[in-house]
CSV table of C-alpha atoms in Angstrom, one decimal:
chain,number,residue,atom,x,y,z
A,9,UNK,CA,181.3,127.8,200.7
A,10,UNK,CA,185.0,127.6,200.0
A,11,UNK,CA,186.7,129.4,197.1
A,12,UNK,CA,188.8,127.4,194.8
A,13,UNK,CA,192.2,128.7,193.9
A,14,UNK,CA,192.5,129.8,190.2
A,15,UNK,CA,194.3,127.3,188.1
A,16,UNK,CA,196.4,128.4,185.1
A,17,UNK,CA,197.3,125.8,182.5
A,18,UNK,CA,201.0,125.9,181.8
A,19,UNK,CA,202.2,126.8,178.4
A,20,UNK,CA,203.3,123.7,176.4
A,21,UNK,CA,207.0,123.4,175.8
A,22,UNK,CA,208.4,125.1,172.8
A,23,UNK,CA,205.7,127.8,172.6
A,24,UNK,CA,207.2,131.3,172.0
A,25,UNK,CA,205.7,134.7,171.6
A,26,UNK,CA,206.5,135.9,168.1
A,27,UNK,CA,207.5,139.5,167.5
A,28,UNK,CA,207.7,141.1,164.0
A,29,UNK,CA,211.1,141.2,162.6
A,30,UNK,CA,212.5,144.7,162.0
A,31,UNK,CA,212.3,145.6,158.4
A,32,UNK,CA,215.5,146.6,156.6
A,33,UNK,CA,215.8,150.1,155.3
A,34,UNK,CA,214.3,150.5,151.8
A,35,UNK,CA,217.1,151.3,149.4
A,36,UNK,CA,214.8,152.7,146.7
A,37,UNK,CA,213.0,154.9,149.3
A,38,UNK,CA,216.4,156.4,150.5
A,39,UNK,CA,217.5,156.8,146.9
A,40,UNK,CA,214.4,158.7,145.9
A,41,UNK,CA,214.6,161.0,149.0
A,42,UNK,CA,218.3,161.7,148.3
A,43,UNK,CA,217.4,162.6,144.7
A,44,UNK,CA,214.6,164.9,145.7
A,45,UNK,CA,216.8,166.5,148.3
A,46,UNK,CA,219.5,167.3,145.7
A,47,UNK,CA,216.8,168.6,143.3
A,48,UNK,CA,215.4,170.8,146.1
A,49,UNK,CA,218.9,172.1,147.0
A,50,UNK,CA,219.4,173.0,143.4
A,51,UNK,CA,216.1,174.8,143.3
A,52,UNK,CA,214.4,172.5,140.8
A,53,UNK,CA,212.0,171.0,143.4
A,54,UNK,CA,210.0,173.8,145.0
A,55,UNK,CA,207.2,172.0,146.7
A,56,UNK,CA,206.0,168.6,147.9
A,57,UNK,CA,202.8,166.7,148.3
A,58,UNK,CA,204.0,163.7,150.3
A,59,UNK,CA,202.6,160.5,151.8
A,60,UNK,CA,205.0,158.6,154.0
A,61,UNK,CA,204.2,155.0,155.2
A,62,UNK,CA,205.8,154.0,158.5
A,63,UNK,CA,206.8,150.4,159.4
A,64,UNK,CA,204.2,150.2,162.1
A,65,UNK,CA,201.4,151.1,159.6
A,66,UNK,CA,201.0,154.8,160.5
A,67,UNK,CA,201.3,157.3,157.7
A,68,UNK,CA,201.9,161.0,157.3
A,69,UNK,CA,200.4,163.4,154.8
A,70,UNK,CA,202.4,166.5,154.2
A,71,UNK,CA,202.1,169.4,151.7
A,72,UNK,CA,205.0,171.9,151.7
A,73,UNK,CA,206.6,174.7,149.7
A,74,UNK,CA,205.0,175.8,146.5
A,75,UNK,CA,202.5,172.9,146.7
A,76,UNK,CA,200.7,175.0,149.3
A,77,UNK,CA,200.2,178.1,147.3
A,78,UNK,CA,196.7,178.9,146.1
A,79,UNK,CA,197.7,178.9,142.4
A,80,UNK,CA,198.9,175.3,142.7
A,81,UNK,CA,195.8,173.8,144.5
A,82,UNK,CA,194.3,172.2,141.3
A,83,UNK,CA,197.7,171.0,140.1
A,84,UNK,CA,198.4,169.3,143.5
A,85,UNK,CA,194.9,167.8,143.5
A,86,UNK,CA,195.6,166.4,140.0
A,87,UNK,CA,198.9,164.9,141.1
A,88,UNK,CA,197.3,163.2,144.0
A,89,UNK,CA,194.6,161.8,141.8
A,90,UNK,CA,197.3,160.5,139.5
A,91,UNK,CA,199.0,158.9,142.6
A,92,UNK,CA,195.7,157.3,143.6
A,93,UNK,CA,195.4,155.8,140.1
A,94,UNK,CA,199.0,154.5,140.2
A,95,UNK,CA,198.4,152.8,143.5
A,96,UNK,CA,195.1,151.2,142.4
A,97,UNK,CA,196.9,149.8,139.3
A,98,UNK,CA,199.8,148.2,141.3
A,99,UNK,CA,198.1,144.8,141.3
């Protein structure tokens, strides 16, 4: 019994492996972050409940500052429910 060598079919000419193109920076995202930073530096924004979407599909959920205090739990939960409603009504 003889073993046959493995045969690979060559790729046809013109076939390329496609990679996703890098996404440009989101101007409106940067503008909002700069605005929130200036508001926080001035003391007008004292807490955040933040969802950040990354280009590769990952996301971060963060709660910081006054949004973490016990007296603000229901307010933050209400804001997040409002955010969920906004997202569901996008389309």
